[in-house]
Coordinates of C-alpha atoms and ligand atoms in Angstrom, one line a residue:
X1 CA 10.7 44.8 -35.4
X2 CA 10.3 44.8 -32.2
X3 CA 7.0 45.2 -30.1
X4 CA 5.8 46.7 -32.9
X5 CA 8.6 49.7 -33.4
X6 CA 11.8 49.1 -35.8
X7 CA 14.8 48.5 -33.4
X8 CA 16.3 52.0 -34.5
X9 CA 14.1 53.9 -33.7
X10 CA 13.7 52.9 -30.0
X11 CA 17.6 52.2 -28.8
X12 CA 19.3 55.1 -30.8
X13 CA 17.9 58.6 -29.2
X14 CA 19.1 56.7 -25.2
X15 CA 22.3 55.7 -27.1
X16 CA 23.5 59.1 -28.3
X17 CA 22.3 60.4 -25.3
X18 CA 23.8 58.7 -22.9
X19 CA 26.8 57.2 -24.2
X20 CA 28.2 60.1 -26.6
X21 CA 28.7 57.6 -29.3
X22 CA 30.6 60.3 -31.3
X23 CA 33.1 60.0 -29.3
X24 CA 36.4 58.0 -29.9
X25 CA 36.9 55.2 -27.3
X26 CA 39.0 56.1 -24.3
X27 CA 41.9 53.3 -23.3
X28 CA 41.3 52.2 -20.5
X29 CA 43.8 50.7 -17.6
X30 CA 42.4 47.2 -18.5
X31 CA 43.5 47.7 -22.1
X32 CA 46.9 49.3 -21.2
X33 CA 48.7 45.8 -19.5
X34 CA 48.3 42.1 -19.1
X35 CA 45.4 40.9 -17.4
X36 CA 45.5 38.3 -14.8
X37 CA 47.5 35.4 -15.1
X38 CA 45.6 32.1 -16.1
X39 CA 44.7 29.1 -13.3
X40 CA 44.1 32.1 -10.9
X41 CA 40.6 29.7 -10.6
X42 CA 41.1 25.9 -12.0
X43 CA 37.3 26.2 -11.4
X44 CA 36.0 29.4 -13.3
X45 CA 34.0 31.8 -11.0
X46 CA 31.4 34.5 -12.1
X47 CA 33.3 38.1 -12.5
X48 CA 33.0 39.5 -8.5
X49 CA 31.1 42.4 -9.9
X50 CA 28.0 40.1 -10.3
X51 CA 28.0 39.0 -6.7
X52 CA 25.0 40.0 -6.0
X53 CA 23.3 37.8 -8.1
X54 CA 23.1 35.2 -5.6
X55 CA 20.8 32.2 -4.5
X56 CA 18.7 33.8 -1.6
X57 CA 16.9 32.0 1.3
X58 CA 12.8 33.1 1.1
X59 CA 12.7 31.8 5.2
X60 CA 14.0 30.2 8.4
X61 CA 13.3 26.5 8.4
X62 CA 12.2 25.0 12.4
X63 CA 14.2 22.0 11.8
X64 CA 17.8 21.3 11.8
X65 CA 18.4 20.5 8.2
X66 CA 15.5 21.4 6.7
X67 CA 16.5 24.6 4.4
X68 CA 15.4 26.1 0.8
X69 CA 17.6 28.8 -1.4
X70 CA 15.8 30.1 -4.3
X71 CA 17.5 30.8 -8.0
X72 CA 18.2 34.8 -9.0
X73 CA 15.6 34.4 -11.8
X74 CA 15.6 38.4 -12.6
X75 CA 19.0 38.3 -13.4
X76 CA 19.4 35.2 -15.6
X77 CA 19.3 35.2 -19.5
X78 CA 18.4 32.1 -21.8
X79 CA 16.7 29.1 -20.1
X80 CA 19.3 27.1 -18.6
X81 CA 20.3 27.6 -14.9
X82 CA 23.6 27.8 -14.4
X83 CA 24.9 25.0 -11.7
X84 CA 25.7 27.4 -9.0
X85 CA 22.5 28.9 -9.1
X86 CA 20.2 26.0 -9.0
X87 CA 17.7 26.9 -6.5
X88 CA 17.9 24.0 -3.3
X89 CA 15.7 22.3 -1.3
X90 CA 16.7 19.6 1.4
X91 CA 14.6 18.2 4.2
X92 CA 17.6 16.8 6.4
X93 CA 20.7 19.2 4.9
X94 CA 23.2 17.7 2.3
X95 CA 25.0 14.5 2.8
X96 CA 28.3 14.3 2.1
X97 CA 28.6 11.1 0.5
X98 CA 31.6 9.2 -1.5
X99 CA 30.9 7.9 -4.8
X100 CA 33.0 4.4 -4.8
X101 CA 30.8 3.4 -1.6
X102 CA 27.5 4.9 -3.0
X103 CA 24.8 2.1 -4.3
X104 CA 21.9 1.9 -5.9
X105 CA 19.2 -1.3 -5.3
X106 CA 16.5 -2.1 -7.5
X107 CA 14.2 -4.7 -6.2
X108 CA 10.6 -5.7 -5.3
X109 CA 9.0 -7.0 -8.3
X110 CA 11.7 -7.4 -10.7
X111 CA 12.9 -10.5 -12.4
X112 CA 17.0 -10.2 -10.6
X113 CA 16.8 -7.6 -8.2
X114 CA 20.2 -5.7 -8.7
X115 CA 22.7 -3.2 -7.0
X116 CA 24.6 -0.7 -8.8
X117 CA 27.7 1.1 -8.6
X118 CA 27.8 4.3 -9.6
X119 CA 31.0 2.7 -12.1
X120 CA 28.2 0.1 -13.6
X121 CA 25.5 3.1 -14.2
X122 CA 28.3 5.3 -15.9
X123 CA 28.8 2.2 -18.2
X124 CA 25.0 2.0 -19.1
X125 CA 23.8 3.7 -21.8
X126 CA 23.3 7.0 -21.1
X127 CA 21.2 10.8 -22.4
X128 CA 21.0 14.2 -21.9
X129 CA 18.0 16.2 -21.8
X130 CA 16.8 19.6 -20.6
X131 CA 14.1 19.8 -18.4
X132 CA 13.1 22.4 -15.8
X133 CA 12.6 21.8 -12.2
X134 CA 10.2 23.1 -9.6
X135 CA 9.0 22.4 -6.4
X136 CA 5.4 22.5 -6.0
X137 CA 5.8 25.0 -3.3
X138 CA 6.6 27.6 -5.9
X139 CA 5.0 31.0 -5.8
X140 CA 2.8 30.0 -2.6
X141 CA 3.4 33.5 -1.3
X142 CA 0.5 34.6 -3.8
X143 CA -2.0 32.1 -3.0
X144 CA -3.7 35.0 -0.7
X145 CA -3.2 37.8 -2.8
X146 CA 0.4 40.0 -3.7
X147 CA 3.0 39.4 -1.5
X148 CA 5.3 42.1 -2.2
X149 CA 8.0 40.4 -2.4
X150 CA 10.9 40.2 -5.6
X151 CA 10.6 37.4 -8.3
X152 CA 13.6 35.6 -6.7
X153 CA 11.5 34.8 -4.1
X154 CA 8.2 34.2 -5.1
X155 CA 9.5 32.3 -7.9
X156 CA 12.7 31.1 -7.5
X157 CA 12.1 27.7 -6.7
X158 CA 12.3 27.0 -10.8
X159 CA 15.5 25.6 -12.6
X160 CA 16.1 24.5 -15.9
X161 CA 19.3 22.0 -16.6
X162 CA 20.6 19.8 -19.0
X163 CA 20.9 16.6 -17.0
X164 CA 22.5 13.3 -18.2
X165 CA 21.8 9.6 -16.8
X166 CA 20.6 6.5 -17.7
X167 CA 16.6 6.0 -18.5
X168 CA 14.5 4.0 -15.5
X169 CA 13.4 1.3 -18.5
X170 CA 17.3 1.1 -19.2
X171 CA 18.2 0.2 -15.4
X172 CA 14.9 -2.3 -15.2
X173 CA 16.0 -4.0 -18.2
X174 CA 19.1 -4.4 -16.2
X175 CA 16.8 -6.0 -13.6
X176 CA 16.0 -8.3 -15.9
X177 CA 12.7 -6.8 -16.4
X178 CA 9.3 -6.5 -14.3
X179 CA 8.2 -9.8 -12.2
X180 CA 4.5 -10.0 -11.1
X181 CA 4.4 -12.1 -7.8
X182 CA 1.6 -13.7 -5.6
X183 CA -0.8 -11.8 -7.8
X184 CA 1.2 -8.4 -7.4
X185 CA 1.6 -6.5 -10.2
X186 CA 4.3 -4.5 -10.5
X187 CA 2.4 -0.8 -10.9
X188 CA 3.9 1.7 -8.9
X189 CA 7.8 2.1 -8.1
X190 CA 9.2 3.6 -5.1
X191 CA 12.3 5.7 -5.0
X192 CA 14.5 6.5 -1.6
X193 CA 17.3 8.7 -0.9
X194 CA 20.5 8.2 1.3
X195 CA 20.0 11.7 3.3
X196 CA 19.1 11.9 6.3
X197 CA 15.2 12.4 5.5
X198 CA 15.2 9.5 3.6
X199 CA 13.1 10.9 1.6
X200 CA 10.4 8.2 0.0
X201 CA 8.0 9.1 -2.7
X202 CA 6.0 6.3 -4.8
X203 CA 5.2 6.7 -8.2
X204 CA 2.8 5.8 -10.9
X205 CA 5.0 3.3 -13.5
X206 CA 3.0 4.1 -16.5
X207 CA 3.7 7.4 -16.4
X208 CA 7.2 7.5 -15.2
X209 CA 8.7 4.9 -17.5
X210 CA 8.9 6.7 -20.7
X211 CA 10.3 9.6 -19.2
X212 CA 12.4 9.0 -15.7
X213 CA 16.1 9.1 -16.1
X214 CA 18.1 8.2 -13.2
X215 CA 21.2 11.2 -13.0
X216 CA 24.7 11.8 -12.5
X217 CA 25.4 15.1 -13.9
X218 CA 23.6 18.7 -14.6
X219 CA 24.7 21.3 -17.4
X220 CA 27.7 18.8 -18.5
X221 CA 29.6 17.9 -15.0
X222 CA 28.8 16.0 -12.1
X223 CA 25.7 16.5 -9.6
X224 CA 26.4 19.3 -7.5
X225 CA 26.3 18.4 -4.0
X226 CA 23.3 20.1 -2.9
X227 CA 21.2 18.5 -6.2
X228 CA 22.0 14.9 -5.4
X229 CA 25.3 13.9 -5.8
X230 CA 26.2 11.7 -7.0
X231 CA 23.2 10.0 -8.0
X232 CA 19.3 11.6 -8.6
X233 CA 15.9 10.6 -10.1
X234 CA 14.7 12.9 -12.5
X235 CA 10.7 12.8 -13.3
X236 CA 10.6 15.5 -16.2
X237 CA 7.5 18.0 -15.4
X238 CA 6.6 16.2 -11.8
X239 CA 6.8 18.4 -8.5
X240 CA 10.1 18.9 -7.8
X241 CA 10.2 16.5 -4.2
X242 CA 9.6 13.3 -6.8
X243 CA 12.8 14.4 -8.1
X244 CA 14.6 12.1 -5.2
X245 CA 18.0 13.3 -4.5
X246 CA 20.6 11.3 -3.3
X247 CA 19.2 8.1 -5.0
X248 CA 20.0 4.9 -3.0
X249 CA 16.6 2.5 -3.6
X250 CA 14.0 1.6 -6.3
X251 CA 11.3 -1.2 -5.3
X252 CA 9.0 -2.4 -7.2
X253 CA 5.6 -2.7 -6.2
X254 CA 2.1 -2.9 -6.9
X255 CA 0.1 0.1 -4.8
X256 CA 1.7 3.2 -3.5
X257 CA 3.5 3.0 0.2
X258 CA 1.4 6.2 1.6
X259 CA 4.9 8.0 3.0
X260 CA 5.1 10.8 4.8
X261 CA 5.8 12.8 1.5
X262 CA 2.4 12.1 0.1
X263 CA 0.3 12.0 2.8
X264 CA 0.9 14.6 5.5
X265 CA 2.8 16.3 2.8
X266 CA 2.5 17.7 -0.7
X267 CA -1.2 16.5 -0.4
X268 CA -3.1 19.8 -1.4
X269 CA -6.7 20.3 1.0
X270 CA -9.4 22.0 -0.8
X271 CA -12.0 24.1 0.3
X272 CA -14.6 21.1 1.1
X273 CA -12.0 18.8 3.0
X274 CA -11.1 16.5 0.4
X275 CA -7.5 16.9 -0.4
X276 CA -5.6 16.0 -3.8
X277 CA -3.1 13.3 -3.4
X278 CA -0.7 12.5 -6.3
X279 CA -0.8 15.5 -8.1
X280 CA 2.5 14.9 -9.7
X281 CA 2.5 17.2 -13.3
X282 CA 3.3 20.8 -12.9
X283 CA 0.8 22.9 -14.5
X284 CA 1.7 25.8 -17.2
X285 CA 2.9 28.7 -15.9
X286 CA 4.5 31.6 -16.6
X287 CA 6.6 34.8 -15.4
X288 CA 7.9 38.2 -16.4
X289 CA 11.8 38.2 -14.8
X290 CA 12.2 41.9 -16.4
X291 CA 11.2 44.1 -15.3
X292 CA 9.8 43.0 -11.9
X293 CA 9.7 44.1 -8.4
X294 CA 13.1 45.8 -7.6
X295 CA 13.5 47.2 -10.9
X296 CA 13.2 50.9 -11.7
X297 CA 12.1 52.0 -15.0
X298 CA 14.2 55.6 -15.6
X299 CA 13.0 57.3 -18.5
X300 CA 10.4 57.0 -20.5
X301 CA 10.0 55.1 -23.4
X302 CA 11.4 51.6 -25.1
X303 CA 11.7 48.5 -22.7
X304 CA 12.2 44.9 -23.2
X305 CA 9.9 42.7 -21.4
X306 CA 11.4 38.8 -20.9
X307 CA 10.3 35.9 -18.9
X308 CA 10.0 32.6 -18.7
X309 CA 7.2 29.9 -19.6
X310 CA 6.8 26.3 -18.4
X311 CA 4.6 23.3 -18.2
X312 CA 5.1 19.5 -16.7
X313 CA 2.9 18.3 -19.2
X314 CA 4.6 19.5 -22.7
X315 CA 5.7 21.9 -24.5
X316 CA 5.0 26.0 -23.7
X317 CA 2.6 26.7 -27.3
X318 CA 2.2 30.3 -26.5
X319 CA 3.0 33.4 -24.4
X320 CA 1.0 36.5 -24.3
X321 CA 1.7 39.9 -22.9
X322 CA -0.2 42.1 -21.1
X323 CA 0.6 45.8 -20.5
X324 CA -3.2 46.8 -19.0
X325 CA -3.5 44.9 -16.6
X326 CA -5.2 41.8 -18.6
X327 CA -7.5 43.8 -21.0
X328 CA -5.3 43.6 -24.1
X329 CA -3.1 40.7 -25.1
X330 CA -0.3 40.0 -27.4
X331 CA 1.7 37.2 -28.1
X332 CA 5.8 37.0 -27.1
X333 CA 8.1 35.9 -29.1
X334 CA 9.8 32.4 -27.8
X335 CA 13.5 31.6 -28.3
X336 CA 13.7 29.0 -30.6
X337 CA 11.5 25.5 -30.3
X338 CA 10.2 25.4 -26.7
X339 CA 11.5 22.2 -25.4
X340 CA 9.5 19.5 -23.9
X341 CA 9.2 19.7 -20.1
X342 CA 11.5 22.9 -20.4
X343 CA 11.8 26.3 -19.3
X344 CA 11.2 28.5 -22.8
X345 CA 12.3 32.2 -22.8
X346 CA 10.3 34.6 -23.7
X347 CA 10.4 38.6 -25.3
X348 CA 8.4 41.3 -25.8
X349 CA 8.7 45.2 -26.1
X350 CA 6.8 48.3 -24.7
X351 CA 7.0 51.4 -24.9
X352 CA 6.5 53.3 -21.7
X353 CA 4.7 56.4 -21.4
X354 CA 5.4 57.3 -17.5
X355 CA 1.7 56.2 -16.5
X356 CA 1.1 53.6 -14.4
X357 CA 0.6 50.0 -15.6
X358 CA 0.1 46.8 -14.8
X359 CA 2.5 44.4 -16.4
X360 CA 1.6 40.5 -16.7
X361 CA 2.0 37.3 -18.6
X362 CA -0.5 34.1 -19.6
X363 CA 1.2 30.6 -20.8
X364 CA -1.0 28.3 -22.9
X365 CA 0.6 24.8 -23.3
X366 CA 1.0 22.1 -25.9
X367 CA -2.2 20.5 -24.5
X368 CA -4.2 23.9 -24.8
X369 CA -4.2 24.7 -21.3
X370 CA -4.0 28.2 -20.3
X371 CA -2.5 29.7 -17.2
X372 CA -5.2 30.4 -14.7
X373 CA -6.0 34.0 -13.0
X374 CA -5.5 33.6 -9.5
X375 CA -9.2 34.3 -8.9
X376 CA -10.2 31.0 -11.2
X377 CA -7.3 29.0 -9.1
X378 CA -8.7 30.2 -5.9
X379 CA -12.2 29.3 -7.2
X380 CA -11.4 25.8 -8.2
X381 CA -8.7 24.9 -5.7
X382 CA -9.8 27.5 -1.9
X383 CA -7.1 29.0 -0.2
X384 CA -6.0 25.5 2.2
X385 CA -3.4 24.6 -0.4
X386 CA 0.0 25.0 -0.2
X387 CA 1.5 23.5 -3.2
X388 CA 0.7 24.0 -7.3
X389 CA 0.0 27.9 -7.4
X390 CA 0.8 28.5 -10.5
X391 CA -1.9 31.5 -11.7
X392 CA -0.8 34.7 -13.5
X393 CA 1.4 37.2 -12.3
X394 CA 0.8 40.9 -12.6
X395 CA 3.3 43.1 -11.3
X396 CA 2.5 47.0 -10.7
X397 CA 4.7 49.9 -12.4
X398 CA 4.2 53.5 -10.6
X399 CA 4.6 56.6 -12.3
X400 CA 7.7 56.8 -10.9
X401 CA 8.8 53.7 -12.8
X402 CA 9.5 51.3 -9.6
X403 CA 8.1 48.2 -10.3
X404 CA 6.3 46.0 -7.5
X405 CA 4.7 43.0 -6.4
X406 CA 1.5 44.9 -5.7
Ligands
LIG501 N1 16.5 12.8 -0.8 C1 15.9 13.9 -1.0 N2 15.4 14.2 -2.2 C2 14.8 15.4 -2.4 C3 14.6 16.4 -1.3 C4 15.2 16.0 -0.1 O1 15.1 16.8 0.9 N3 15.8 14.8 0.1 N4 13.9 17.5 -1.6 C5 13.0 17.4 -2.7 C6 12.3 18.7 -3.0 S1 11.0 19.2 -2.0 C7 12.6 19.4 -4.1 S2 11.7 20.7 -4.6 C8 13.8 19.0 -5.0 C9 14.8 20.1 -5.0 O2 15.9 19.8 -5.8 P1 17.1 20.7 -5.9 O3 17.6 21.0 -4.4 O4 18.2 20.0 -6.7 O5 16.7 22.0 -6.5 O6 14.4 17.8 -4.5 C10 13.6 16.9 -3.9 N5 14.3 15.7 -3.6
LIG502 MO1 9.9 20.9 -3.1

C-alpha cells in the first residue's frame, strides 16, 4: 500500500496508457552494436543527459573569493550526496594545497603539543560515518515570507556524506592528553583553516569531543577540493561554517577567542537587540524535494511525494505530510533507521484531483522537537536573523498542476 491505495491500482491505468505495454519491445540502435569502449572516463562521469542537474549559485558574492553553490536537492534520490554535488561554501575561494607539505598543529593546553602529517593521521585509527551538512544560512530566503524561488535554492545548502577520519579524542590522545596551565582549563578548542580566510571558529569541548572527527575523505575517496582537501573538521549536526575546511590548527584553550566568525558573523540578532551567539546545533527540519517549485503535475491522479528530514541534535523520529495546507496530517514513511545527525528520506502518496493544494511537511526529532511554522519562528526569533531558518515549507500546486514557492 501506498498512501493509502494498493500500488496497482494507481501506476497501471498511466502505464497502459502511455507506454502501450502490449506491445513487444522495439530494438533499438543501442542494442544493435557495441557500446563505447571502456576507460573512455578513468574517472566515471554522470550520463550527459542529466546535465542539467547541476550545483547552481543562489547569488553574486562582493568579495573576491567569497562564493556559495547550492546542491540539486529535487533531483537526488536516497540520502547521500553524491561528491560532485556537494553544495560549497568558501569565504576566500579554494586553496590549492599539496598534501606531503600540509600540517596539522595541536597545541595550547595539551600535555605534547603535536604536528601531523597528513601520512601520521592516515595511520591513526580511523571511522566512517554519515552525517549531513548545512550551513546555517540555509533557507534564509523564507525568513520574510515565500520567496519563489526552486528547492535548489532555497535549500540547497544541505549535504549528506559518508565521511572518514580520525576522532578529535583520538588526535588529543595523541597530544598526550589535556594540560590545565596557570589555572586554565582546557574548555573550549579552536580550529583554523589554511585558506585564505583563515577561517577560525572556537568550540565548546564538552560537546564536540564525543562527536568531532577530523576528515580526509567523503563518500569513500578523498576530500574533494572545494570540501577541504585534504584535511577537514567535521562537527556532526553544528552549522555548517564550524565544519573548518582546510584544517591546519587546533589550540586548546580555556574561553572562546570571539573571531570574526562568531561575532560579527553567524551571531543571530533578535527582535529586542540581544543576539544569540554560539548557536551551534541545527534544529529539525524538513523538505518536500518532489514535487516542488519547477515541477508540473500533468494528469490527474497518483503522485509520489519524497523529501528529506534532518536534525543536528539526533535522529529524525517522524515525518508527517500535509496535502491542505496544514489542517490534516499524516505520517511518511522513512527509509530504513534514520541515522544520527543524518539526512533520512522520506515517502508518501497522493492522489491528485486537479484542485489546488498546498503541499508541506513537519519533522519531529529524536528529542521531541517539532519543526516550527514560520509564524512561531518569526515569533520567537523577529525577522533580524539571518541564520537557523529552519520552519515548514509549503509549497503551492495550481489547478494547472505547476507547482511553486508561493
Ligand atoms: N577554512 C574554511 N572553512 C570553512 C569555510 C571557509 O570558507 N573556509 N566555509 C564554512 C561554511 S560557511 C560552510 S557552510 C561549510 C561548507 O562546507 P562545504 O563547502 O564543504 O559544503 O564550510 C565551512 N568551513
Ligand atoms: Mo555556511
Amino acid at each position: 500500500m501506498l498512501g493509502g491505495l494498493a500500488l496497482s491500482a494507481v501506476v497501471a491505468p498511466h502505464a497502459n496508457a502511455a507506454s502501450g505495454l502490449l506491445q513487444p519491445l522495439s530494438v533499438e540502435p543501442w542494442t544493435r552494436m557495441p557500446g563505447a569502449p571502456i576507460l573512455d572516463h578513468p574517472y566515471g562521469l554522470p550520463s550527459p543527459r542529466e546535465s542539467v542537474v547541476v550545483r547552481r549559485a543562489a547569488r553574486a558574492w562582493p568579495v573576491p573569493g567569497a562564493a556559495s553553490s547550492l546542491t540539486p536537492l529535487a533531483d537526488l534520490h536516497g540520502a547521500i550526496t553524491p561528491n560532485g554535488l556537494v553544495y560549497e561554501r568558501h569565504h576566500a575561494g579554494v586553496p590549492d594545497i599539496d598534501p606531503d607539505q600540509h600540517r596539522l598543529v595541536i597545541h595550547g593546553l595539551v600535555r605534547e603539543p603535536k604536528l601531523f602529517t597528513m601520512e601520521d593521521l592516515l595511520r591513526l585509527p580511523s571511522e566512517s560515518r554519515v552525517h549531513f551538512l548545512e550551513c546555517s544560512g540555509n533557507t534564509a530566503s523564507e525568513w520574510k515570507g515565500p520567496s519563489g524561488l526552486p528547492v535548489q535554492l532555497t535549500h540547497g545548502l544541505l549535504s549528506c556524506c559518508e565521511w572518514t577520519g580520525v576522532r578529535l579524542s583520538t588526535l588529543l590522545e595523541a597530544a598526550g592528553g589535556l594540560a590545565a596551565n596557570n589555572g586554565h582549563a582546557p574548555r573550549w578548542i579552536l580550529a583554523e583553516g589554511a585558506d585564505a580566510a583563515a577561517m577560525t571558529r572556537s568550540l565548546p569541548l564538552d560537546r564536540v569531543l564525543d562527536r568531532a572527527l577530523v576528515v580526509y575523505a567523503q563518500n569513500g575517496e578523498r576530500l574533494r577540493p572545494e570540501n577541504g582537501y585534504p584535511l577537514r573538521l567535521l562537527v556532526p549536526g553544528f552549522e555548517g561554517n564550524t565544519n573548518v575546511k582546510w584544517l591546519r590548527r587546533l589550540k586548546l584553550v580555556d574561553a572562546p577567542l570571539e573571531t570574526r566568525e562568531e561575532t560579527s558573523k553567524y551571531t543571530n540578532l533578535l527582535a529586542d537587540g540581544r543576539a544569540r551567539q554560539f548557536v551551534f546545533e541545527m534544529d529539525a527540519k524538513s523538505v518536500i524535494t518532489r514535487p516542488s517549485p519547477g515541477h508540473k503535475l500533468t494528469t490527474h491522479g497518483y503522485y509520489p511525494i519524497v523529501g528529506l528530514a534532518w536534525s543536528g541534535r539526533g535522529a529524525i523520529r517522524q515525518v508527517e505530510v500535509s496535502v491542505d495546507g496544514g489542517r490534516s496530517w499524516q505520517p511518511a514513511r522513512l527509509d530504513g533507521t534514520p541515522g544520527d545527525r543524518a539526512l533520512t528520506r522520506f515517502h508518501t502518496g497522493w492522489v491528485w484531483n486537479g484542485e489546488p493544494a498546498t503541499i508541506l511537511s513537519r519533522a519531529t526529532d529524536s528529542t521531541g522537537y517539532i519543526q516550527p511554522t514560520r509564524e512561531a519562528l518569526v515569533a520567537a526569533r523577529g525577522l533580524n536573523s539571518n541564520y537557523h531558518y529552519n520552519a515548514i515549507q509549503q509549497w503551492r500546486v495550481d489547478a494547472d498542476g505547476s507547482v511553486k514557492n508561493a
